[in-house]
Short mmCIF file of C-alpha atoms and ligand atoms in Angstrom, two decimals:
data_model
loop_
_atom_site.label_atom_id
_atom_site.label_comp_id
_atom_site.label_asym_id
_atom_site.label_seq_id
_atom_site.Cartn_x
_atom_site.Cartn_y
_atom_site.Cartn_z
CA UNK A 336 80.99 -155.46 -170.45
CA UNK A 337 77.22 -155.72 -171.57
CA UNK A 338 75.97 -158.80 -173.25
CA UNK A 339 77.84 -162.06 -173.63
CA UNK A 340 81.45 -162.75 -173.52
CA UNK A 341 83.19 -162.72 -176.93
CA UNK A 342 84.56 -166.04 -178.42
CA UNK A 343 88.34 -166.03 -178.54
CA UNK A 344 91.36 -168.55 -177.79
CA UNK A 345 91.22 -170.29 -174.45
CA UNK A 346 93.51 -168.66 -171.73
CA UNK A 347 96.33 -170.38 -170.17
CA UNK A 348 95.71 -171.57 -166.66
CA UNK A 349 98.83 -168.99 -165.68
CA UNK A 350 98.02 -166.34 -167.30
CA UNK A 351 100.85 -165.78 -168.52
CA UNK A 352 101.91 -163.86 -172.28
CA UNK A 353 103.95 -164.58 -174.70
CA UNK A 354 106.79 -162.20 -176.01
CA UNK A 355 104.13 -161.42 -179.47
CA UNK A 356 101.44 -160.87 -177.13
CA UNK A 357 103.17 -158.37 -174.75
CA UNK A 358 104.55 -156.34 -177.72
CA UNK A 359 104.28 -152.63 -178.03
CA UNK A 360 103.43 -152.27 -174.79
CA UNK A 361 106.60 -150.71 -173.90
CA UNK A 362 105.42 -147.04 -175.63
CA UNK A 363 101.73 -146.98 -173.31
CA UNK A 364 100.32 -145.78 -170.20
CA UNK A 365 99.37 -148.33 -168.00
CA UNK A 366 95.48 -148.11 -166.43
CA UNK A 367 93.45 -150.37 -163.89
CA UNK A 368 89.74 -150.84 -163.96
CA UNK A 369 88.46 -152.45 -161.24
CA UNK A 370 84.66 -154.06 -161.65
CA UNK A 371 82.46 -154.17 -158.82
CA UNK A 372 79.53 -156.51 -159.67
CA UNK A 373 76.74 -155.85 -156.95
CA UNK A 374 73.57 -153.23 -157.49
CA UNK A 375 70.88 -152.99 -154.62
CA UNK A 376 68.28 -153.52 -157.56
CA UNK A 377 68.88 -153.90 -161.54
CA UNK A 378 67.59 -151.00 -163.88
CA UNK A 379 64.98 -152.19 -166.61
CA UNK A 380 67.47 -150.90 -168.80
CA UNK A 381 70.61 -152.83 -168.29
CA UNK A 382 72.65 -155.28 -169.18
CA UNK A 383 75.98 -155.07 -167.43
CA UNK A 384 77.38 -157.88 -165.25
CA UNK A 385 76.19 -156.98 -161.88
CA UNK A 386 73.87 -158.85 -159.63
CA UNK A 387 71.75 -158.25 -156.32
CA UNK A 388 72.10 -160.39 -153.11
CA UNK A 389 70.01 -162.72 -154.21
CA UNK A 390 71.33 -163.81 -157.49
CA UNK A 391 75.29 -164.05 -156.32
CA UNK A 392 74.76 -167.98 -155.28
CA UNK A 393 77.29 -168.90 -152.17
CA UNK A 394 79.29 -165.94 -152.67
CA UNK A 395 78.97 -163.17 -150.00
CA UNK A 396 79.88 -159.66 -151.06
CA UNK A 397 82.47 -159.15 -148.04
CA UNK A 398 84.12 -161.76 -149.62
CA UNK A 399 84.68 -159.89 -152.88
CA UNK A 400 87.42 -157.78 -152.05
CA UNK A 401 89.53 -160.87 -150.98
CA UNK A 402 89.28 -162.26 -154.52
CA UNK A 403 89.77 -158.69 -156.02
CA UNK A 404 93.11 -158.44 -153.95
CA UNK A 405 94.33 -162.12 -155.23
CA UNK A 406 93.53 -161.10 -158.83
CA UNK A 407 95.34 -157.76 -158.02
CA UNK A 408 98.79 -160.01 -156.80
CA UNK A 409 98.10 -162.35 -159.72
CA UNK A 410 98.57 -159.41 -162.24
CA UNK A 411 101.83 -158.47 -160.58
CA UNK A 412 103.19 -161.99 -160.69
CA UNK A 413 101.86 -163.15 -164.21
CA UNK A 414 103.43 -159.60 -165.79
CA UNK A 415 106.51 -159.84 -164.05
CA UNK A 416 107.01 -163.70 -165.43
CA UNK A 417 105.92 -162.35 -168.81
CA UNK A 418 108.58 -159.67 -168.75
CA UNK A 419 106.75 -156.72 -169.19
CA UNK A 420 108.91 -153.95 -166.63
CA UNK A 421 106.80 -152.59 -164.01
CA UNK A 422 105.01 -149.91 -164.42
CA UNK A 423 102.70 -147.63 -162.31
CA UNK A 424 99.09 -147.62 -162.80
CA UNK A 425 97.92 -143.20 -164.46
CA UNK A 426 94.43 -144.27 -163.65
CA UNK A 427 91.98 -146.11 -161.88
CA UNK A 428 88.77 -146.40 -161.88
CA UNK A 429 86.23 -148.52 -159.53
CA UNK A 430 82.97 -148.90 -161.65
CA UNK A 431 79.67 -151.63 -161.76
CA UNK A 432 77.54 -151.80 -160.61
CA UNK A 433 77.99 -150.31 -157.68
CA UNK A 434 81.00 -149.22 -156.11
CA UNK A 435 79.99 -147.63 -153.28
CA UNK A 436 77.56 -150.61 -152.18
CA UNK A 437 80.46 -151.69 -150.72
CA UNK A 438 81.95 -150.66 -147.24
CA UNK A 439 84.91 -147.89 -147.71
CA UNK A 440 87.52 -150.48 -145.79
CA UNK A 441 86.80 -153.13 -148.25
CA UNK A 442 87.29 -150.16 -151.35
CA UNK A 443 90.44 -149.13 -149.86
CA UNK A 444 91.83 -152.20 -149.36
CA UNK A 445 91.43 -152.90 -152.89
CA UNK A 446 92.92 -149.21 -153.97
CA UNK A 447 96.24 -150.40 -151.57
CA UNK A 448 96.56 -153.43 -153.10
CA UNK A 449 96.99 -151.68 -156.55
CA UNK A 450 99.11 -149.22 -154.52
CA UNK A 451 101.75 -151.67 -153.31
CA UNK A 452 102.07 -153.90 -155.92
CA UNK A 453 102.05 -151.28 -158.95
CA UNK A 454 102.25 -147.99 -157.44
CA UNK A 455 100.45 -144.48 -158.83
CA UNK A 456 102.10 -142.06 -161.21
CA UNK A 457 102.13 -138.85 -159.51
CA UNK A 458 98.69 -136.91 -159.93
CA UNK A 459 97.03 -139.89 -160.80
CA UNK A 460 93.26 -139.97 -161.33
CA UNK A 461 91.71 -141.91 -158.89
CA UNK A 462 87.59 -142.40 -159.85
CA UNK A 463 84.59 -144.27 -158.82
CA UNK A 464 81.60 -144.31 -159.79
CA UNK A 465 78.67 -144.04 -157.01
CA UNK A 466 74.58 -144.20 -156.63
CA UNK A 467 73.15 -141.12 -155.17
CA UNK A 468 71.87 -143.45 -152.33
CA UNK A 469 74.81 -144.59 -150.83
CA UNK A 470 77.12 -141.59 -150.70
CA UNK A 471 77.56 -140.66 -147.07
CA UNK A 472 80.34 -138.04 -145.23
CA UNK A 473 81.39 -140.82 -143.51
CA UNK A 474 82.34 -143.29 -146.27
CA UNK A 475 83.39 -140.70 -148.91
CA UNK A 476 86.05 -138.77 -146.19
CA UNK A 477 87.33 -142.41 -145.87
CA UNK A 478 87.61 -143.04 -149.68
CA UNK A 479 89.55 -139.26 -150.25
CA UNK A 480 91.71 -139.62 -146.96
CA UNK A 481 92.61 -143.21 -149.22
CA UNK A 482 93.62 -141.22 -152.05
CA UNK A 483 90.36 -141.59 -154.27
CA UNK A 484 89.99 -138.14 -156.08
CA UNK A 485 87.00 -138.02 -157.97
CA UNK A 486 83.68 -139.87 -158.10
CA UNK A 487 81.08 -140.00 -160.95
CA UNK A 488 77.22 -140.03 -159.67
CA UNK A 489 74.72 -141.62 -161.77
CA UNK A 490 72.15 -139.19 -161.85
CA UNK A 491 70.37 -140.20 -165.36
CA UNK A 492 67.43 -137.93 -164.63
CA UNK A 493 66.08 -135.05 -162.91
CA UNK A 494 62.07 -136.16 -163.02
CA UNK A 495 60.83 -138.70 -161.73
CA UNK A 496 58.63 -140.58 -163.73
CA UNK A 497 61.57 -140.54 -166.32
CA UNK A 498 63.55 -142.17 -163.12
CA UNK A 499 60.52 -144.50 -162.58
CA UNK A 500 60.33 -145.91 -166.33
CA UNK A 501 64.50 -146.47 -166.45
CA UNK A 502 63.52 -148.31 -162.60
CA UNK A 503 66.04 -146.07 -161.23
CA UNK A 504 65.14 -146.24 -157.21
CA UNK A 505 66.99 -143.31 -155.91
CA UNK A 506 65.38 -140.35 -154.70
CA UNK A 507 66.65 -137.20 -157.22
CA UNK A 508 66.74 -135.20 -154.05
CA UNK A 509 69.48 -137.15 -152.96
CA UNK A 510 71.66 -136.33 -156.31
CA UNK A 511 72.35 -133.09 -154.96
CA UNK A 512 73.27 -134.11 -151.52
CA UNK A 513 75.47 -136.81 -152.64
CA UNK A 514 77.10 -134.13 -155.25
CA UNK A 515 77.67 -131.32 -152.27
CA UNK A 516 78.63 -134.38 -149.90
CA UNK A 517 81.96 -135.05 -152.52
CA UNK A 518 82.19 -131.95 -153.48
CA UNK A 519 83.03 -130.43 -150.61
CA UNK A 520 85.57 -133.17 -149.88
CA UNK A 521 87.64 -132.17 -152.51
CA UNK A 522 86.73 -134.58 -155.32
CA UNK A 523 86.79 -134.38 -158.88
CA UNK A 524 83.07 -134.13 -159.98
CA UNK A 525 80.62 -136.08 -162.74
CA UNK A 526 77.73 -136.65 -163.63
CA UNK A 527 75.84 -139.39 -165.32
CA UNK A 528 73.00 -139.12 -167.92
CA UNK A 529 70.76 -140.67 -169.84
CA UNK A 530 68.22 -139.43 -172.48
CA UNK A 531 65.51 -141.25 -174.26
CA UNK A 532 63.61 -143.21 -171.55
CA UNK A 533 60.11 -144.09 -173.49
CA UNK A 534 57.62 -141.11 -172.91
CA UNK A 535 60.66 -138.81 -171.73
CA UNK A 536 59.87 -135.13 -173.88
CA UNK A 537 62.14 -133.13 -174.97
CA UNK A 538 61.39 -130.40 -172.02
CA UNK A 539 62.06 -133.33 -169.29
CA UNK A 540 65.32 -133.83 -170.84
CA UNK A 541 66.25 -129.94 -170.80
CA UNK A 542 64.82 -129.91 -166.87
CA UNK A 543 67.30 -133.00 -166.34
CA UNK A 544 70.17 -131.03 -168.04
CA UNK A 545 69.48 -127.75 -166.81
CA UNK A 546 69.36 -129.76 -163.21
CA UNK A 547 73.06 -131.44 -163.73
CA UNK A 548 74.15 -127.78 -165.20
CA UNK A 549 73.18 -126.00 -161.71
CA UNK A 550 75.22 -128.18 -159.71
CA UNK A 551 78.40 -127.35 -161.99
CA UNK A 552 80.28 -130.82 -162.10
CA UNK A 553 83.69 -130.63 -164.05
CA UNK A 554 81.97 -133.32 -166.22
CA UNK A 555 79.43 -134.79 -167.27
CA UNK A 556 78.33 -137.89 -169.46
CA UNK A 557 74.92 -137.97 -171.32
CA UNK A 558 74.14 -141.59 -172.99
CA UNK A 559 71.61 -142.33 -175.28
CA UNK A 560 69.83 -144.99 -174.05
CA UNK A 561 70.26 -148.13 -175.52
CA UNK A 562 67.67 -150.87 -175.26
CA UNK A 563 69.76 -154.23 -174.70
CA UNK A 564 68.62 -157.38 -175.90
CA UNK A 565 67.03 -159.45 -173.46
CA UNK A 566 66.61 -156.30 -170.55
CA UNK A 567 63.26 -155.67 -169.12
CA UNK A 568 62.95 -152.61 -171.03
CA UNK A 569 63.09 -154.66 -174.22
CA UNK A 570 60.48 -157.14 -173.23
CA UNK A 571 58.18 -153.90 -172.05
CA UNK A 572 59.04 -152.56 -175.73
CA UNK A 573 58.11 -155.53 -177.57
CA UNK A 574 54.84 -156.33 -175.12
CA UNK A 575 54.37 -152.02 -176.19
CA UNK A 576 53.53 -151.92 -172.42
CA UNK A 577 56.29 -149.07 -173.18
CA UNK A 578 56.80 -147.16 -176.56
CA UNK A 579 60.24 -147.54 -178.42
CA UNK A 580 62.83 -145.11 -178.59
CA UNK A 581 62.11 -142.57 -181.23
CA UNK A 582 65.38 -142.02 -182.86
CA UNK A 583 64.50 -138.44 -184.45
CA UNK A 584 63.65 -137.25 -180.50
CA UNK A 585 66.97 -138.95 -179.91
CA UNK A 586 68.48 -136.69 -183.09
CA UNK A 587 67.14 -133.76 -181.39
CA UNK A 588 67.63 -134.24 -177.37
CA UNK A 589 71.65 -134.61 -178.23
CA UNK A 590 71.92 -131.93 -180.63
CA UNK A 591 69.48 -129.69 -177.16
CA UNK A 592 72.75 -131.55 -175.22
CA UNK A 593 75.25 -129.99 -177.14
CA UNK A 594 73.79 -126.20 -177.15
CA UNK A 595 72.95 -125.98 -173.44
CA UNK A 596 76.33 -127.67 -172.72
CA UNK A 597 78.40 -125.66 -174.85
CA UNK A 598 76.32 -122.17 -173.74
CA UNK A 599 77.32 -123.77 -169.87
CA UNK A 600 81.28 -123.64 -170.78
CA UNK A 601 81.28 -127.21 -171.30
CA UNK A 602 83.21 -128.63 -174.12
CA UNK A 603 82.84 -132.30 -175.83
CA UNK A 604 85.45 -134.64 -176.13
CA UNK A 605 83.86 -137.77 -177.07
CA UNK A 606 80.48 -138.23 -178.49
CA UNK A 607 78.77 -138.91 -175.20
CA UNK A 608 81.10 -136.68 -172.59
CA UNK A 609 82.22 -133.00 -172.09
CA UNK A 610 84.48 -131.28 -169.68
CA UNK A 611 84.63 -127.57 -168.07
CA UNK A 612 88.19 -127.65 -169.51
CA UNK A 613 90.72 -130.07 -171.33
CA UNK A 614 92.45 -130.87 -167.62
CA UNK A 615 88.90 -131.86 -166.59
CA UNK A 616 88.23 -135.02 -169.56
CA UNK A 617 88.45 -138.10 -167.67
CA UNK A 618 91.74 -139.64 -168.27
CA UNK A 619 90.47 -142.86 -168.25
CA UNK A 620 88.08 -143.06 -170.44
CA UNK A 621 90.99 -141.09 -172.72
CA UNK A 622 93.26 -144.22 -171.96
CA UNK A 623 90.34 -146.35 -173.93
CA UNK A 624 89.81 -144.11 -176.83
CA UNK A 625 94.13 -143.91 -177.31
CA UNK A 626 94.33 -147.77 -177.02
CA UNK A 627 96.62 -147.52 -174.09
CA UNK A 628 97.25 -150.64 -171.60
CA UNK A 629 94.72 -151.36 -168.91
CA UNK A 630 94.36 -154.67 -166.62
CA UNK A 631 90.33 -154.88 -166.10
CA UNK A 632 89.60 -156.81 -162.91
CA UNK A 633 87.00 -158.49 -162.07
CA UNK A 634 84.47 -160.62 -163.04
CA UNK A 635 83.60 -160.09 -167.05
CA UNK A 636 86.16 -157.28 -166.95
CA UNK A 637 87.86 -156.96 -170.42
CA UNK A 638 91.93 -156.13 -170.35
CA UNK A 639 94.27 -154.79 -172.83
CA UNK A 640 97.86 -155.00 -172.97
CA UNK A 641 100.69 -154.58 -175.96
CA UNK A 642 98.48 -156.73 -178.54
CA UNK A 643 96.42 -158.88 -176.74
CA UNK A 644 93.14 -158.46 -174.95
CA UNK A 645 91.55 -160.87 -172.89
CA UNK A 646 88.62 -160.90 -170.73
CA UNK A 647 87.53 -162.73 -167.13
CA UNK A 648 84.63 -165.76 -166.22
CA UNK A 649 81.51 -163.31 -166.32
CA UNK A 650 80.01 -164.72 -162.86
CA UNK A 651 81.71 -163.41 -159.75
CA UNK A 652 81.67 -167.21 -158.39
CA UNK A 653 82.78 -168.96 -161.00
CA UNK A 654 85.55 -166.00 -160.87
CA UNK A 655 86.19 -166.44 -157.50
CA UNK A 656 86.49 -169.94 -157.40
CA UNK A 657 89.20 -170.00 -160.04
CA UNK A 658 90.71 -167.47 -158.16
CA UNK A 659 91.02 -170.01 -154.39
CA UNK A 660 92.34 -172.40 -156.74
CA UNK A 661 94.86 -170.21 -157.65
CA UNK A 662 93.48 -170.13 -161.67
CA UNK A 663 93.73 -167.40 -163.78
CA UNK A 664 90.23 -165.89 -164.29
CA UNK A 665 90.56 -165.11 -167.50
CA UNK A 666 88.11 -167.08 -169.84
CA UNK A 667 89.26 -166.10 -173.13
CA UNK A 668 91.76 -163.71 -174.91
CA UNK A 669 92.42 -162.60 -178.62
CA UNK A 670 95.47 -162.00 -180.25
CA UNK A 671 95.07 -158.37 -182.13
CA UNK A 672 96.95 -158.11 -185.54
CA UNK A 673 98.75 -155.06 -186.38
CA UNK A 674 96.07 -153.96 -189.18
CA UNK A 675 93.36 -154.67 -187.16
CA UNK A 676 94.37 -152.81 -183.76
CA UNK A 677 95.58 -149.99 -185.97
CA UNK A 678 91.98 -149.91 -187.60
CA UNK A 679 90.53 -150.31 -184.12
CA UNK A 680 92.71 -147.16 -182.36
CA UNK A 681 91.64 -145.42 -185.95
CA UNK A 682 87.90 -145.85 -185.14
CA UNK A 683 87.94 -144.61 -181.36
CA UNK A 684 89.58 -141.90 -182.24
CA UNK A 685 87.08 -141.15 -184.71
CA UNK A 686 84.57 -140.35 -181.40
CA UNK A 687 86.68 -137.55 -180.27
CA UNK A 688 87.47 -134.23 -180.05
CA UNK A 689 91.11 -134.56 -181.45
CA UNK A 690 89.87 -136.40 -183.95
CA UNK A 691 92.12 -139.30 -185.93
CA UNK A 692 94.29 -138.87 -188.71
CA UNK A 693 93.55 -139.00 -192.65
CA UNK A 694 97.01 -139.86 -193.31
CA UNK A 695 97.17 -142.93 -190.46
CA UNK A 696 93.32 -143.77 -192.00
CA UNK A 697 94.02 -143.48 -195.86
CA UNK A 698 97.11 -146.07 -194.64
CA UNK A 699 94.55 -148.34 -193.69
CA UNK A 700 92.19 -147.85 -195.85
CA UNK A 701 93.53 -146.14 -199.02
CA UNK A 702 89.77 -146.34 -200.64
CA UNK A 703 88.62 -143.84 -197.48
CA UNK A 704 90.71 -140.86 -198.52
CA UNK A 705 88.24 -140.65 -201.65
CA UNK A 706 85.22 -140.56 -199.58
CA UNK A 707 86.60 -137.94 -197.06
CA UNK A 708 84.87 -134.51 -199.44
CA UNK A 709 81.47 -136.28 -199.79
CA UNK A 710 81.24 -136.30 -195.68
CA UNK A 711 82.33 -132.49 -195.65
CA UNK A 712 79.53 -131.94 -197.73
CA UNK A 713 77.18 -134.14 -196.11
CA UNK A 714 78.06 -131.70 -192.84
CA UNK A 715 79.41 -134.77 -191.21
CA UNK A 716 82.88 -133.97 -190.73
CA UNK A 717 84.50 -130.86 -190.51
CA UNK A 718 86.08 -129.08 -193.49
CA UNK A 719 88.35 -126.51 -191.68
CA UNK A 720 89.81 -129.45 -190.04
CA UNK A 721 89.92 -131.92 -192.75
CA UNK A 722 92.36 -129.21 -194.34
CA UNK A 723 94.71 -129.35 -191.61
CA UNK A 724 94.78 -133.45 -191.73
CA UNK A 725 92.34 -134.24 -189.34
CA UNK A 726 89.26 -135.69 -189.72
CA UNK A 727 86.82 -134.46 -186.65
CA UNK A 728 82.76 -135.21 -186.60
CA UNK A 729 80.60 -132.06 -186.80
CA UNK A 730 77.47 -132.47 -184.60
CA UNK A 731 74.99 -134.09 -187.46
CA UNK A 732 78.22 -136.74 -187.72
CA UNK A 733 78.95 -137.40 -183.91
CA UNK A 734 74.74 -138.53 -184.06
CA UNK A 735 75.45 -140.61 -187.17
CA UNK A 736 79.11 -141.62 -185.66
CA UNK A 737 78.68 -145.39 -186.61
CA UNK A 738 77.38 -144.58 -190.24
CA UNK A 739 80.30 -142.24 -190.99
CA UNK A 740 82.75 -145.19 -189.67
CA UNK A 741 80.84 -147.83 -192.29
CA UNK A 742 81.07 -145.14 -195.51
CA UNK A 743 84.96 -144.82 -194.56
CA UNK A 744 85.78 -148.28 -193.84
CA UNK A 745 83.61 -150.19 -196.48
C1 SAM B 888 76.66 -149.41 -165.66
S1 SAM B 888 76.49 -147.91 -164.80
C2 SAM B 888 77.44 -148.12 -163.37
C3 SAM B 888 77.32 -146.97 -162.40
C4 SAM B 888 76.10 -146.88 -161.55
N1 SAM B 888 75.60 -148.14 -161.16
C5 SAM B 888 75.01 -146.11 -162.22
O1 SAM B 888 74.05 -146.70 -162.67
O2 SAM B 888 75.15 -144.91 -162.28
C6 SAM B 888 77.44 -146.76 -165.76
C7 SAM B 888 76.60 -145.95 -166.68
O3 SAM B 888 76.10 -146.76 -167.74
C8 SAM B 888 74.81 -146.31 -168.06
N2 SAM B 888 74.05 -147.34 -168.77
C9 SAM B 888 73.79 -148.59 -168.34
N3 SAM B 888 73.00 -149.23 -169.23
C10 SAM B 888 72.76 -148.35 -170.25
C11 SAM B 888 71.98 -148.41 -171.46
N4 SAM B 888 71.29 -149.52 -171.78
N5 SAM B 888 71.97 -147.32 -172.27
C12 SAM B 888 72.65 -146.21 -171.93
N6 SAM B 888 73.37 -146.08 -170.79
C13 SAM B 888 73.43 -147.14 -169.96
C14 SAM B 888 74.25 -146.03 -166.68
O4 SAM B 888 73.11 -145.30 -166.70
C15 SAM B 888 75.40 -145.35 -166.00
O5 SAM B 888 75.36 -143.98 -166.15
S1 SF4 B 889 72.52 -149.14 -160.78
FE1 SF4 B 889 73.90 -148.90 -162.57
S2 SF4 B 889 74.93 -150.88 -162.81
FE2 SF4 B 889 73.21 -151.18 -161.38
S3 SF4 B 889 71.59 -151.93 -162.68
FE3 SF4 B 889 71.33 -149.71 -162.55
S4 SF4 B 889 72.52 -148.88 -164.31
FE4 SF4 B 889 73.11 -151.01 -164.05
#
């Protein structure tokens, strides 16, 4: 969602697929994302589409959930006229910005609206995402009573002048109230990180893990930060009113991530998350990493379905005026071929646990079956599971993920 929106064909005014487009979507599971672009303030740090008050134009946030809601009946209609059979949604997940900036009414409404026109497998996971500041009782015994089961809390540090560089304005106190607050409602638990915040030292980053570790969420998320083109952060960089990120510091705070983790019972699953147990991973993200089907609404929200993906206007007025006029808001969409969503599943899987196949890779790429002994011994992949046919990153490869990919693919 960071950055701007790829090229691609132009999408139909409809919305509607074609029979190539909508094929092999028969064999997924079906997931909804649902983007909600507001923050109080923006982080130095990032670039996703989200906006404050101030920079949404004419459009008022208590207006968003109206356009959310005719997206939502859009999807229904423009799948249905596609002939795709209906299907119920295994996950969804509200993330931003920020969710809970908005009022629980407006969140449920949203979460019924997916409800009635798709329906929710049975046990379905039911996230979204929060800022410490704005989790209350009040709101979050609303959102469970609604049927959401598990929020994610972006913590990103425990000390704040590591808070105070990323521009993160919540109190850290408040992390722990807002994690007892769902909690004890019954939610599913995670927690955000980030490491690598210019001046952060290796001993703030164990106090910030050691911090998330004491509260014992059933997951957590620890992202290294990236500095996005045209952020804040990168014009403090480049002015060296801040230092860069030092990528050996980097090396070592994930490989600190992984021990303390791992001695805590937690175990990874993807390069950047880790779960108290397999039943804990976050199906959702899973649904990305398997290439399953997922409708992204929103605006700038990316969707995937059978072998097309497409992706909506990036403003939330421009989105919501296409919406009054009954438009589709998609801007653009791509048609995937068969090698090249094959590749693409090949490589996600490559940043997990379960690893991806050296039969479905060497398929692809018959040159990468060569290459797979020189990355046992380089201690980048893992020789006990190479044997058995899979091909799983050690720790030294999950930190040097995207080289591994290159060697293999090239
Ligand atoms: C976009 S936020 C949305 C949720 C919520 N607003 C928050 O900040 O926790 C989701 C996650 O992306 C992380 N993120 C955003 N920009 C990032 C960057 N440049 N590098 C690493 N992580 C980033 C955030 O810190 C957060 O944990
Ligand atoms: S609160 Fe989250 S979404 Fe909003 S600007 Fe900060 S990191 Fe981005």
């Amino acid at each position: 969602m960071a950055g701007p929106l790829p090229d691609g064909d132009q999408a139909p005014a409809d919305g509607l697929f074609s029979n190539t487009e909508i094929q092999g979507h028969e064999s997924r599971t079906f997931h909804a994302y649902v983007h909600i672009p507001f923050c109080k303030d923006i982080c130095g740090y990032c670039d996703f589409n989200t906006y404050t008050a101030t920079q949404l134009g004419t459009l008022k946030q208590s207006d968003y959930a109206r356009s959310l809601i005719s997206e939502i009946s859009l999807s229904a209609e423009v799948l249905a006229k596609s002939g795709v059979a209906p299907r119920k949604f295994t996950t969804v997940f509200f993330g931003g910005g920020t969710p809970s900036l908005l009022p629980a009414e407006d969140l449920i409404e949203i979460l019924n609206a997916l409800s009635d026109q798709f329906g929710f497998v049975e046990g379905a996971e039911i996230t979204t995402e929060a800022n410490p500041d704005t989790v209350t009782v009040e709101k979050f015994t609303k959102l469970r009573k609604a049927g959401f089961n598990r929020v994610s809390i972006g913590m990103q540090s425990a000390v704040p002048s590591v808070l105070k560089t990323l521009e993160r304005t919540h109190n850290p106190d408040n992390v722990a109230n807002a994690f007892q607050i769902v909690r004890d409602l019954g939610f599913g638990t995670s927690l955000d990180l980030i490491f690598g915040a210019p001046g952060e030292t290796i001993d703030q980053w164990r106090d910030s893990l050691e911090a998330a570790i004491a509260l014992s969420p059933d997951h957590l998320s620890a992202y290294s930060l990236i500095v996005e083109p045209g952020t804040k952060l990168a014009r403090q960089i480049n002015s060296k009113e801040l230092v860069d990120v030092d990528e050996d510091l980097q090396a070592e705070k994930y490989e600190l991530t992984e021990a303390l983790l791992a001695e805590a019972g937690y175990g990874w699953y993807e390069i950047s998350n880790w779960s108290k147990s397999e039943a804990l991973q976050s199906n959702h993200n899973l649904a990305y990493w398997l290439g399953q089907d997922w409708w992204g609404y929103g605006p700038g929200a990316h969707s995937h379905l059978g072998s097309v993906r497409w992706w909506n206007q990036k403003h939330p007025l421009t989105y919501s005026k296409k919406l009054e006029s009954f438009v589709s808001p998609a801007a653009g969409r791509e048609q995937l071929s068969e090698q090249t969503a094959a590749l693409e599943r090949v490589l996600l899987e490559s940043r997990t646990s379960s690893g991806m196949s050296i039969s479905d890779l060497v398929a692809l790429e018959p040159a990468a079956g060569k290459k797979v002994p020189g990355l046992i011994v380089d201690g980048l992949i893992q020789g006990e599971q190479a044997i058995k046919g899979q091909l799983v990153l050690t720790v030294k490869g999950r930190l040097l993920a995207d080289a591994v990919v290159r060697i293999l693919t090239d």
